[in-house]
PDB file of C-alpha atoms in Angstrom:
ATOM      1  CA  MET H  15     153.113 215.922 184.356  1.00  0.00           C
ATOM      2  CA  ASP H  16     149.662 214.586 185.150  1.00  0.00           C
ATOM      3  CA  SER H  17     146.814 216.444 183.473  1.00  0.00           C
ATOM      4  CA  PRO H  18     144.321 218.047 185.912  1.00  0.00           C
ATOM      5  CA  ASP H  19     141.704 215.407 185.184  1.00  0.00           C
ATOM      6  CA  GLN H  20     144.057 212.446 185.469  1.00  0.00           C
ATOM      7  CA  ARG H  21     144.397 211.146 189.013  1.00  0.00           C
ATOM      8  CA  PRO H  22     147.569 209.118 189.652  1.00  0.00           C
ATOM      9  CA  PHE H  23     146.884 205.385 189.836  1.00  0.00           C
ATOM     10  CA  SER H  24     148.492 205.355 193.289  1.00  0.00           C
ATOM     11  CA  GLY H  25     146.375 208.289 194.473  1.00  0.00           C
ATOM     12  CA  ALA H  26     147.708 211.356 196.233  1.00  0.00           C
ATOM     13  CA  GLN H  27     151.503 211.735 196.270  1.00  0.00           C
ATOM     14  CA  TRP H  28     153.338 213.093 199.313  1.00  0.00           C
ATOM     15  CA  THR H  29     156.966 214.077 198.749  1.00  0.00           C
ATOM     16  CA  ILE H  30     159.374 214.453 201.662  1.00  0.00           C
ATOM     17  CA  SER H  31     162.973 215.633 201.403  1.00  0.00           C
ATOM     18  CA  ALA H  32     165.952 216.587 203.550  1.00  0.00           C
ATOM     19  CA  ALA H  33     169.763 216.426 203.413  1.00  0.00           C
ATOM     20  CA  GLY H  34     169.809 215.144 199.836  1.00  0.00           C
ATOM     21  CA  HIS H  35     167.261 212.413 200.534  1.00  0.00           C
ATOM     22  CA  GLU H  36     163.848 212.394 198.860  1.00  0.00           C
ATOM     23  CA  ALA H  37     160.950 209.938 199.059  1.00  0.00           C
ATOM     24  CA  VAL H  38     157.410 209.802 197.720  1.00  0.00           C
ATOM     25  CA  ILE H  39     154.682 208.171 199.819  1.00  0.00           C
ATOM     26  CA  VAL H  40     151.389 207.296 198.141  1.00  0.00           C
ATOM     27  CA  GLU H  41     147.740 207.218 199.154  1.00  0.00           C
ATOM     28  CA  VAL H  42     146.997 203.766 197.718  1.00  0.00           C
ATOM     29  CA  GLY H  43     148.470 201.327 200.232  1.00  0.00           C
ATOM     30  CA  GLY H  44     150.229 204.074 202.190  1.00  0.00           C
ATOM     31  CA  GLY H  45     153.519 202.783 200.834  1.00  0.00           C
ATOM     32  CA  LEU H  46     156.801 203.971 199.354  1.00  0.00           C
ATOM     33  CA  ARG H  47     156.808 204.803 195.638  1.00  0.00           C
ATOM     34  CA  THR H  48     160.326 206.254 195.299  1.00  0.00           C
ATOM     35  CA  TYR H  49     163.413 206.920 197.412  1.00  0.00           C
ATOM     36  CA  ARG H  50     166.568 208.565 196.153  1.00  0.00           C
ATOM     37  CA  HIS H  51     169.741 210.075 197.579  1.00  0.00           C
ATOM     38  CA  ASP H  52     171.557 212.856 195.750  1.00  0.00           C
ATOM     39  CA  GLY H  53     169.458 212.042 192.694  1.00  0.00           C
ATOM     40  CA  VAL H  54     170.305 208.315 192.697  1.00  0.00           C
ATOM     41  CA  ASP H  55     167.320 205.965 192.988  1.00  0.00           C
ATOM     42  CA  LEU H  56     168.089 203.386 195.669  1.00  0.00           C
ATOM     43  CA  VAL H  57     164.577 201.921 195.517  1.00  0.00           C
ATOM     44  CA  ASP H  58     163.182 200.467 192.294  1.00  0.00           C
ATOM     45  CA  GLY H  59     159.926 202.387 192.287  1.00  0.00           C
ATOM     46  CA  TYR H  60     157.188 203.009 189.762  1.00  0.00           C
ATOM     47  CA  GLN H  61     155.449 205.798 187.857  1.00  0.00           C
ATOM     48  CA  THR H  62     152.340 207.692 188.929  1.00  0.00           C
ATOM     49  CA  ASP H  63     150.403 206.303 185.937  1.00  0.00           C
ATOM     50  CA  GLU H  64     151.408 202.712 186.748  1.00  0.00           C
ATOM     51  CA  VAL H  65     149.654 200.156 188.928  1.00  0.00           C
ATOM     52  CA  CYS H  66     152.123 199.271 191.675  1.00  0.00           C
ATOM     53  CA  PRO H  67     154.146 196.359 190.202  1.00  0.00           C
ATOM     54  CA  GLY H  68     155.266 193.374 192.248  1.00  0.00           C
ATOM     55  CA  CYS H  69     154.027 194.936 195.517  1.00  0.00           C
ATOM     56  CA  ALA H  70     156.837 197.515 195.235  1.00  0.00           C
ATOM     57  CA  GLY H  71     157.130 199.504 198.450  1.00  0.00           C
ATOM     58  CA  GLN H  72     153.854 198.243 199.880  1.00  0.00           C
ATOM     59  CA  VAL H  73     152.922 197.790 203.535  1.00  0.00           C
ATOM     60  CA  LEU H  74     151.869 194.205 204.218  1.00  0.00           C
ATOM     61  CA  ALA H  75     149.453 193.690 207.117  1.00  0.00           C
ATOM     62  CA  PRO H  76     147.810 192.061 208.990  1.00  0.00           C
ATOM     63  CA  TRP H  77     149.963 189.298 207.564  1.00  0.00           C
ATOM     64  CA  PRO H  78     152.958 189.166 205.221  1.00  0.00           C
ATOM     65  CA  ASN H  79     153.591 186.628 202.490  1.00  0.00           C
ATOM     66  CA  ARG H  80     151.269 183.638 201.973  1.00  0.00           C
ATOM     67  CA  ILE H  81     148.617 181.732 203.906  1.00  0.00           C
ATOM     68  CA  ARG H  82     147.985 178.223 202.618  1.00  0.00           C
ATOM     69  CA  ASP H  83     144.527 177.988 201.002  1.00  0.00           C
ATOM     70  CA  GLY H  84     143.693 181.294 202.723  1.00  0.00           C
ATOM     71  CA  ARG H  85     142.344 179.218 205.585  1.00  0.00           C
ATOM     72  CA  TYR H  86     143.372 179.269 209.239  1.00  0.00           C
ATOM     73  CA  SER H  87     142.023 178.711 212.723  1.00  0.00           C
ATOM     74  CA  PHE H  88     142.321 181.131 215.603  1.00  0.00           C
ATOM     75  CA  GLY H  89     140.751 180.504 218.957  1.00  0.00           C
ATOM     76  CA  ASP H  90     137.738 178.304 218.378  1.00  0.00           C
ATOM     77  CA  ARG H  91     136.920 179.606 214.889  1.00  0.00           C
ATOM     78  CA  THR H  92     138.108 178.809 211.381  1.00  0.00           C
ATOM     79  CA  HIS H  93     138.427 181.663 208.904  1.00  0.00           C
ATOM     80  CA  GLN H  94     138.560 181.773 205.109  1.00  0.00           C
ATOM     81  CA  LEU H  95     140.300 184.650 203.332  1.00  0.00           C
ATOM     82  CA  PRO H  96     139.961 185.565 199.647  1.00  0.00           C
ATOM     83  CA  LEU H  97     142.570 183.800 197.502  1.00  0.00           C
ATOM     84  CA  THR H  98     144.508 186.814 196.273  1.00  0.00           C
ATOM     85  CA  GLU H  99     147.136 184.668 194.532  1.00  0.00           C
ATOM     86  CA  PRO H 100     144.761 182.162 192.925  1.00  0.00           C
ATOM     87  CA  GLN H 101     147.380 180.350 190.869  1.00  0.00           C
ATOM     88  CA  ARG H 102     148.953 179.160 194.132  1.00  0.00           C
ATOM     89  CA  HIS H 103     145.619 178.969 195.983  1.00  0.00           C
ATOM     90  CA  VAL H 104     146.854 181.276 198.749  1.00  0.00           C
ATOM     91  CA  ALA H 105     146.011 184.573 200.403  1.00  0.00           C
ATOM     92  CA  ILE H 106     148.986 186.882 200.011  1.00  0.00           C
ATOM     93  CA  HIS H 107     150.281 190.081 201.618  1.00  0.00           C
ATOM     94  CA  GLY H 108     147.403 191.160 203.808  1.00  0.00           C
ATOM     95  CA  LEU H 109     144.492 193.542 203.390  1.00  0.00           C
ATOM     96  CA  VAL H 110     145.871 197.097 203.334  1.00  0.00           C
ATOM     97  CA  ASN H 111     148.093 197.360 200.252  1.00  0.00           C
ATOM     98  CA  TRP H 112     145.354 198.395 197.783  1.00  0.00           C
ATOM     99  CA  VAL H 113     143.194 200.592 199.994  1.00  0.00           C
ATOM    100  CA  PRO H 114     143.358 204.408 200.295  1.00  0.00           C
ATOM    101  CA  TRP H 115     145.259 205.669 203.338  1.00  0.00           C
ATOM    102  CA  GLN H 116     144.618 209.094 204.828  1.00  0.00           C
ATOM    103  CA  LEU H 117     147.070 211.924 205.325  1.00  0.00           C
ATOM    104  CA  LEU H 118     147.322 212.673 209.063  1.00  0.00           C
ATOM    105  CA  GLU H 119     150.395 214.915 209.381  1.00  0.00           C
ATOM    106  CA  GLN H 120     152.812 216.439 206.907  1.00  0.00           C
ATOM    107  CA  SER H 121     156.012 218.493 207.021  1.00  0.00           C
ATOM    108  CA  ALA H 122     158.907 219.024 204.630  1.00  0.00           C
ATOM    109  CA  ASP H 123     160.799 215.944 205.816  1.00  0.00           C
ATOM    110  CA  ALA H 124     158.054 213.662 207.203  1.00  0.00           C
ATOM    111  CA  VAL H 125     154.546 212.440 206.525  1.00  0.00           C
ATOM    112  CA  THR H 126     152.184 210.333 208.637  1.00  0.00           C
ATOM    113  CA  VAL H 127     149.440 208.311 206.992  1.00  0.00           C
ATOM    114  CA  GLY H 128     146.780 206.048 208.460  1.00  0.00           C
ATOM    115  CA  TYR H 129     144.168 203.463 207.646  1.00  0.00           C
ATOM    116  CA  ASP H 130     141.446 201.933 209.796  1.00  0.00           C
ATOM    117  CA  LEU H 131     140.950 198.310 208.765  1.00  0.00           C
ATOM    118  CA  PRO H 132     137.327 197.255 209.296  1.00  0.00           C
ATOM    119  CA  PRO H 133     136.464 193.760 210.492  1.00  0.00           C
ATOM    120  CA  GLN H 134     135.515 191.617 207.529  1.00  0.00           C
ATOM    121  CA  PRO H 135     134.953 188.008 206.437  1.00  0.00           C
ATOM    122  CA  GLY H 136     138.185 186.099 206.930  1.00  0.00           C
ATOM    123  CA  TYR H 137     139.631 188.692 209.329  1.00  0.00           C
ATOM    124  CA  PRO H 138     136.965 189.885 211.781  1.00  0.00           C
ATOM    125  CA  TRP H 139     139.193 192.204 213.850  1.00  0.00           C
ATOM    126  CA  PRO H 140     139.358 196.007 213.479  1.00  0.00           C
ATOM    127  CA  LEU H 141     142.852 197.511 213.392  1.00  0.00           C
ATOM    128  CA  ARG H 142     144.109 201.076 213.332  1.00  0.00           C
ATOM    129  CA  LEU H 143     147.319 201.427 211.273  1.00  0.00           C
ATOM    130  CA  ARG H 144     149.623 204.444 211.334  1.00  0.00           C
ATOM    131  CA  SER H 145     152.891 204.912 209.423  1.00  0.00           C
ATOM    132  CA  ARG H 146     155.288 207.826 209.805  1.00  0.00           C
ATOM    133  CA  TRP H 147     157.779 208.170 206.950  1.00  0.00           C
ATOM    134  CA  SER H 148     160.714 210.552 207.323  1.00  0.00           C
ATOM    135  CA  VAL H 149     164.043 211.405 205.692  1.00  0.00           C
ATOM    136  CA  GLY H 150     167.167 212.994 207.113  1.00  0.00           C
ATOM    137  CA  PRO H 151     170.953 212.668 207.197  1.00  0.00           C
ATOM    138  CA  ALA H 152     170.607 208.971 208.183  1.00  0.00           C
ATOM    139  CA  GLY H 153     168.392 208.176 205.173  1.00  0.00           C
ATOM    140  CA  LEU H 154     164.799 206.971 205.058  1.00  0.00           C
ATOM    141  CA  ARG H 155     163.012 205.895 208.241  1.00  0.00           C
ATOM    142  CA  ALA H 156     159.596 204.280 208.613  1.00  0.00           C
ATOM    143  CA  GLU H 157     157.848 203.944 211.975  1.00  0.00           C
ATOM    144  CA  HIS H 158     154.700 201.829 212.078  1.00  0.00           C
ATOM    145  CA  GLU H 159     152.123 201.230 214.758  1.00  0.00           C
ATOM    146  CA  VAL H 160     149.073 198.993 214.674  1.00  0.00           C
ATOM    147  CA  THR H 161     146.365 199.040 217.347  1.00  0.00           C
ATOM    148  CA  ASN H 162     143.635 196.488 217.957  1.00  0.00           C
ATOM    149  CA  THR H 163     140.519 198.647 218.302  1.00  0.00           C
ATOM    150  CA  GLY H 164     138.192 195.688 218.818  1.00  0.00           C
ATOM    151  CA  GLY H 165     137.136 193.650 221.804  1.00  0.00           C
ATOM    152  CA  ALA H 166     138.857 190.339 221.019  1.00  0.00           C
ATOM    153  CA  VAL H 167     142.454 189.181 220.627  1.00  0.00           C
ATOM    154  CA  ALA H 168     143.640 189.453 217.000  1.00  0.00           C
ATOM    155  CA  PRO H 169     146.343 187.491 215.134  1.00  0.00           C
ATOM    156  CA  PHE H 170     148.819 189.765 213.430  1.00  0.00           C
ATOM    157  CA  GLY H 171     151.966 189.991 211.305  1.00  0.00           C
ATOM    158  CA  PHE H 172     153.672 192.837 209.465  1.00  0.00           C
ATOM    159  CA  SER H 173     156.143 193.442 206.663  1.00  0.00           C
ATOM    160  CA  VAL H 174     157.086 195.899 203.937  1.00  0.00           C
ATOM    161  CA  HIS H 175     158.142 195.195 200.350  1.00  0.00           C
ATOM    162  CA  PRO H 176     160.823 197.611 199.029  1.00  0.00           C
ATOM    163  CA  TYR H 177     162.953 196.697 196.018  1.00  0.00           C
ATOM    164  CA  LEU H 178     166.547 197.843 196.484  1.00  0.00           C
ATOM    165  CA  GLN H 179     168.881 198.628 193.619  1.00  0.00           C
ATOM    166  CA  LEU H 180     172.191 200.187 192.682  1.00  0.00           C
ATOM    167  CA  PRO H 181     171.698 201.763 189.251  1.00  0.00           C
ATOM    168  CA  GLY H 182     174.079 200.302 186.715  1.00  0.00           C
ATOM    169  CA  VAL H 183     174.828 197.190 188.801  1.00  0.00           C
ATOM    170  CA  ALA H 184     173.138 193.950 187.686  1.00  0.00           C
ATOM    171  CA  VAL H 185     171.487 191.764 190.327  1.00  0.00           C
ATOM    172  CA  ASP H 186     174.035 189.016 189.603  1.00  0.00           C
ATOM    173  CA  ASP H 187     176.873 191.379 190.499  1.00  0.00           C
ATOM    174  CA  LEU H 188     175.406 192.785 193.706  1.00  0.00           C
ATOM    175  CA  VAL H 189     177.417 191.823 196.785  1.00  0.00           C
ATOM    176  CA  MET H 190     174.930 190.946 199.530  1.00  0.00           C
ATOM    177  CA  ARG H 191     175.292 190.461 203.252  1.00  0.00           C
ATOM    178  CA  LEU H 192     172.331 188.687 204.859  1.00  0.00           C
ATOM    179  CA  PRO H 193     172.716 188.068 208.625  1.00  0.00           C
ATOM    180  CA  THR H 194     170.660 184.901 209.087  1.00  0.00           C
ATOM    181  CA  ARG H 195     171.449 181.337 210.131  1.00  0.00           C
ATOM    182  CA  THR H 196     168.572 179.436 208.507  1.00  0.00           C
ATOM    183  CA  ARG H 197     166.334 179.465 205.464  1.00  0.00           C
ATOM    184  CA  LEU H 198     162.889 178.029 205.055  1.00  0.00           C
ATOM    185  CA  LEU H 199     162.326 175.097 202.724  1.00  0.00           C
ATOM    186  CA  VAL H 200     159.297 175.682 200.529  1.00  0.00           C
ATOM    187  CA  ASP H 201     157.041 173.616 198.314  1.00  0.00           C
ATOM    188  CA  GLY H 202     155.921 174.391 194.775  1.00  0.00           C
ATOM    189  CA  ARG H 203     153.467 176.973 196.134  1.00  0.00           C
ATOM    190  CA  LEU H 204     156.285 178.783 197.982  1.00  0.00           C
ATOM    191  CA  LEU H 205     154.839 177.690 201.316  1.00  0.00           C
ATOM    192  CA  PRO H 206     157.177 176.563 204.119  1.00  0.00           C
ATOM    193  CA  VAL H 207     157.630 172.866 204.786  1.00  0.00           C
ATOM    194  CA  GLY H 208     160.719 173.042 207.014  1.00  0.00           C
ATOM    195  CA  ALA H 209     163.918 174.923 207.780  1.00  0.00           C
ATOM    196  CA  THR H 210     167.612 174.234 207.285  1.00  0.00           C
ATOM    197  CA  PRO H 211     170.893 175.924 208.252  1.00  0.00           C
ATOM    198  CA  VAL H 212     172.575 178.090 205.612  1.00  0.00           C
ATOM    199  CA  ALA H 213     176.148 177.643 206.884  1.00  0.00           C
ATOM    200  CA  GLY H 214     178.388 176.228 204.175  1.00  0.00           C
ATOM    201  CA  THR H 215     175.630 176.192 201.554  1.00  0.00           C
ATOM    202  CA  GLU H 216     174.889 178.251 198.457  1.00  0.00           C
ATOM    203  CA  TYR H 217     172.380 180.213 200.570  1.00  0.00           C
ATOM    204  CA  ASP H 218     174.962 181.529 203.044  1.00  0.00           C
ATOM    205  CA  TRP H 219     175.447 185.293 202.755  1.00  0.00           C
ATOM    206  CA  THR H 220     176.499 185.872 206.361  1.00  0.00           C
ATOM    207  CA  SER H 221     179.748 187.148 204.844  1.00  0.00           C
ATOM    208  CA  PRO H 222     179.317 189.493 201.866  1.00  0.00           C
ATOM    209  CA  ARG H 223     179.413 187.793 198.460  1.00  0.00           C
ATOM    210  CA  ARG H 224     177.844 188.127 195.038  1.00  0.00           C
ATOM    211  CA  ILE H 225     174.263 187.054 194.492  1.00  0.00           C
ATOM    212  CA  GLY H 226     175.393 185.483 191.235  1.00  0.00           C
ATOM    213  CA  ARG H 227     172.820 183.382 189.441  1.00  0.00           C
ATOM    214  CA  ALA H 228     170.841 182.548 192.586  1.00  0.00           C
ATOM    215  CA  GLN H 229     167.096 182.816 192.035  1.00  0.00           C
ATOM    216  CA  LEU H 230     165.650 183.756 195.380  1.00  0.00           C
ATOM    217  CA  ASP H 231     162.113 184.019 196.687  1.00  0.00           C
ATOM    218  CA  LEU H 232     162.937 182.724 200.128  1.00  0.00           C
ATOM    219  CA  CYS H 233     162.493 183.571 203.773  1.00  0.00           C
ATOM    220  CA  PHE H 234     165.534 183.538 206.055  1.00  0.00           C
ATOM    221  CA  GLY H 235     165.395 183.247 209.846  1.00  0.00           C
ATOM    222  CA  GLN H 236     167.453 183.042 213.041  1.00  0.00           C
ATOM    223  CA  VAL H 237     168.611 186.588 212.446  1.00  0.00           C
ATOM    224  CA  ILE H 238     172.067 187.561 213.676  1.00  0.00           C
ATOM    225  CA  ALA H 239     171.338 190.741 215.586  1.00  0.00           C
ATOM    226  CA  ASP H 240     173.358 193.925 215.606  1.00  0.00           C
ATOM    227  CA  ALA H 241     174.399 195.541 218.880  1.00  0.00           C
ATOM    228  CA  ASP H 242     171.111 197.449 219.070  1.00  0.00           C
ATOM    229  CA  GLY H 243     169.067 194.247 218.784  1.00  0.00           C
ATOM    230  CA  GLY H 244     167.974 194.863 215.216  1.00  0.00           C
ATOM    231  CA  SER H 245     169.548 193.629 211.991  1.00  0.00           C
ATOM    232  CA  SER H 246     170.390 194.863 208.517  1.00  0.00           C
ATOM    233  CA  VAL H 247     170.921 193.565 204.990  1.00  0.00           C
ATOM    234  CA  SER H 248     173.351 195.288 202.634  1.00  0.00           C
ATOM    235  CA  LEU H 249     173.925 195.379 198.885  1.00  0.00           C
ATOM    236  CA  ALA H 250     177.144 196.743 197.386  1.00  0.00           C
ATOM    237  CA  ALA H 251     178.767 197.186 194.002  1.00  0.00           C
ATOM    238  CA  PRO H 252     181.562 194.669 193.308  1.00  0.00           C
ATOM    239  CA  ASP H 253     184.218 197.388 193.560  1.00  0.00           C
ATOM    240  CA  GLY H 254     182.693 198.849 196.725  1.00  0.00           C
ATOM    241  CA  SER H 255     182.022 202.179 195.015  1.00  0.00           C
ATOM    242  CA  SER H 256     178.367 202.269 196.086  1.00  0.00           C
ATOM    243  CA  GLY H 257     176.002 200.482 198.374  1.00  0.00           C
ATOM    244  CA  VAL H 258     172.646 200.496 200.094  1.00  0.00           C
ATOM    245  CA  ARG H 259     171.521 199.069 203.436  1.00  0.00           C
ATOM    246  CA  ILE H 260     168.103 198.210 204.817  1.00  0.00           C
ATOM    247  CA  TRP H 261     167.783 197.896 208.579  1.00  0.00           C
ATOM    248  CA  ALA H 262     164.969 196.812 210.879  1.00  0.00           C
ATOM    249  CA  ASP H 263     164.523 196.853 214.638  1.00  0.00           C
ATOM    250  CA  GLN H 264     164.156 193.829 216.892  1.00  0.00           C
ATOM    251  CA  GLU H 265     160.457 193.429 216.028  1.00  0.00           C
ATOM    252  CA  PHE H 266     161.472 191.945 212.676  1.00  0.00           C
ATOM    253  CA  GLY H 267     163.009 188.492 213.108  1.00  0.00           C
ATOM    254  CA  TRP H 268     162.790 187.348 209.479  1.00  0.00           C
ATOM    255  CA  TRP H 269     164.034 188.548 206.085  1.00  0.00           C
ATOM    256  CA  GLN H 270     162.428 187.644 202.767  1.00  0.00           C
ATOM    257  CA  VAL H 271     164.665 188.062 199.708  1.00  0.00           C
ATOM    258  CA  PHE H 272     163.198 188.089 196.181  1.00  0.00           C
ATOM    259  CA  THR H 273     165.438 188.587 193.147  1.00  0.00           C
ATOM    260  CA  GLY H 274     162.550 189.441 190.857  1.00  0.00           C
ATOM    261  CA  ASP H 275     162.783 186.408 188.582  1.00  0.00           C
ATOM    262  CA  ALA H 276     158.998 186.069 188.415  1.00  0.00           C
ATOM    263  CA  LEU H 277     158.546 189.671 187.277  1.00  0.00           C
ATOM    264  CA  THR H 278     158.163 190.416 183.590  1.00  0.00           C
ATOM    265  CA  GLY H 279     159.487 193.004 181.182  1.00  0.00           C
ATOM    266  CA  GLU H 280     162.041 195.548 182.328  1.00  0.00           C
ATOM    267  CA  ARG H 281     161.505 194.663 185.998  1.00  0.00           C
ATOM    268  CA  HIS H 282     162.683 191.073 185.514  1.00  0.00           C
ATOM    269  CA  ARG H 283     165.669 190.596 187.842  1.00  0.00           C
ATOM    270  CA  ARG H 284     166.365 194.354 187.877  1.00  0.00           C
ATOM    271  CA  SER H 285     166.348 194.826 191.653  1.00  0.00           C
ATOM    272  CA  VAL H 286     166.075 192.839 194.879  1.00  0.00           C
ATOM    273  CA  ALA H 287     163.078 192.958 197.214  1.00  0.00           C
ATOM    274  CA  ILE H 288     164.412 192.750 200.756  1.00  0.00           C
ATOM    275  CA  GLU H 289     161.531 192.497 203.194  1.00  0.00           C
ATOM    276  CA  PRO H 290     161.808 192.646 206.997  1.00  0.00           C
ATOM    277  CA  MET H 291     159.028 190.477 208.441  1.00  0.00           C
ATOM    278  CA  THR H 292     157.730 189.901 211.960  1.00  0.00           C
ATOM    279  CA  CYS H 293     156.836 186.319 211.125  1.00  0.00           C
ATOM    280  CA  PRO H 294     157.499 183.737 208.405  1.00  0.00           C
ATOM    281  CA  PRO H 295     155.055 182.795 205.633  1.00  0.00           C
ATOM    282  CA  ASP H 296     151.933 180.897 206.722  1.00  0.00           C
ATOM    283  CA  ALA H 297     152.298 182.006 210.337  1.00  0.00           C
ATOM    284  CA  PHE H 298     148.518 182.209 210.755  1.00  0.00           C
ATOM    285  CA  ARG H 299     148.509 178.423 210.371  1.00  0.00           C
ATOM    286  CA  SER H 300     151.828 177.460 211.982  1.00  0.00           C
ATOM    287  CA  GLY H 301     151.716 179.997 214.800  1.00  0.00           C
ATOM    288  CA  LYS H 302     155.456 180.598 214.311  1.00  0.00           C
ATOM    289  CA  ASP H 303     156.277 184.077 215.683  1.00  0.00           C
ATOM    290  CA  LEU H 304     152.635 185.055 215.189  1.00  0.00           C
ATOM    291  CA  LEU H 305     151.823 188.201 217.139  1.00  0.00           C
ATOM    292  CA  THR H 306     148.576 188.425 219.078  1.00  0.00           C
ATOM    293  CA  LEU H 307     147.166 191.862 219.779  1.00  0.00           C
ATOM    294  CA  LYS H 308     144.969 192.155 222.836  1.00  0.00           C
ATOM    295  CA  PRO H 309     142.073 194.634 222.739  1.00  0.00           C
ATOM    296  CA  GLY H 310     143.530 198.122 222.907  1.00  0.00           C
ATOM    297  CA  ALA H 311     147.125 196.889 222.486  1.00  0.00           C
ATOM    298  CA  THR H 312     149.506 198.564 220.020  1.00  0.00           C
ATOM    299  CA  TRP H 313     152.393 196.988 218.109  1.00  0.00           C
ATOM    300  CA  ARG H 314     155.245 199.259 217.022  1.00  0.00           C
ATOM    301  CA  GLY H 315     158.147 198.596 214.685  1.00  0.00           C
ATOM    302  CA  ALA H 316     160.667 200.612 212.670  1.00  0.00           C
ATOM    303  CA  TRP H 317     162.934 200.077 209.689  1.00  0.00           C
ATOM    304  CA  GLY H 318     164.768 202.172 207.143  1.00  0.00           C
ATOM    305  CA  ILE H 319     167.086 202.468 204.166  1.00  0.00           C
ATOM    306  CA  ARG H 320     170.345 204.360 203.923  1.00  0.00           C
ATOM    307  CA  PRO H 321     173.123 204.732 201.364  1.00  0.00           C
ATOM    308  CA  GLY H 322     176.335 202.808 201.879  1.00  0.00           C
ATOM    309  CA  ALA H 323     176.857 199.118 202.477  1.00  0.00           C
TER     310      ALA H 323
END
């Protein structure tokens, strides 16, 4: 229990629960700190007195992943972002994951939080972000909307960064299904330099199989859509006794998978970050699937997590 004079590192905590599902949404970053079903943690979260590790559960906007040298051109201007991953000389994971979000609406099973991103050096476009988190019989659901409140067209991308786990099942033993046809080739800075098909290779999880010793921090594309136009990635225990699935609607055409090998201590290779993304890494430079928000326009996307593979 936090003492009265000790504010949680992640700020205010908003707990939602229904039908055996419980999640905690936090003020800092407006993201997901914990999610459990019937007392079983399906997301590898973090403590209230802990700085969010490895971007766990964070909302990543107005771009996901990395931008080479933090430098890009849009329209007739070139912009320079702060290098938030200096060892790779890149700008990573956007501008909203360490800022305080505001509580807008709250009920027993849902909470809506928001943040107004001011125009700033490197990204001179104001955005209004809103996220509604809810739980129910179908699991956890997140609905996001982002509005360009400025007077000029803005470049934009979006992702989230949950770490999925099955307690008691090692990452090596998790059986994963990943419905994608290609993976990006990356350089030593984890920036894309090309793409290649996964069929018949060690990176093909279109049919469920163990992760094994694969060390992944890769983006996968050409998503194989479900009947509703979205897609989903599943993890299951080897004997099929438990599982967890993350789904995303048609707005998310890319999946990043990170097996946590770069994390230290107890978090090293303990869970798998599975991140639905609207665009691949470095999209501000490549233009690949980069969204452009006109003045007054709103982007909307939804994703969620549910038990069972």
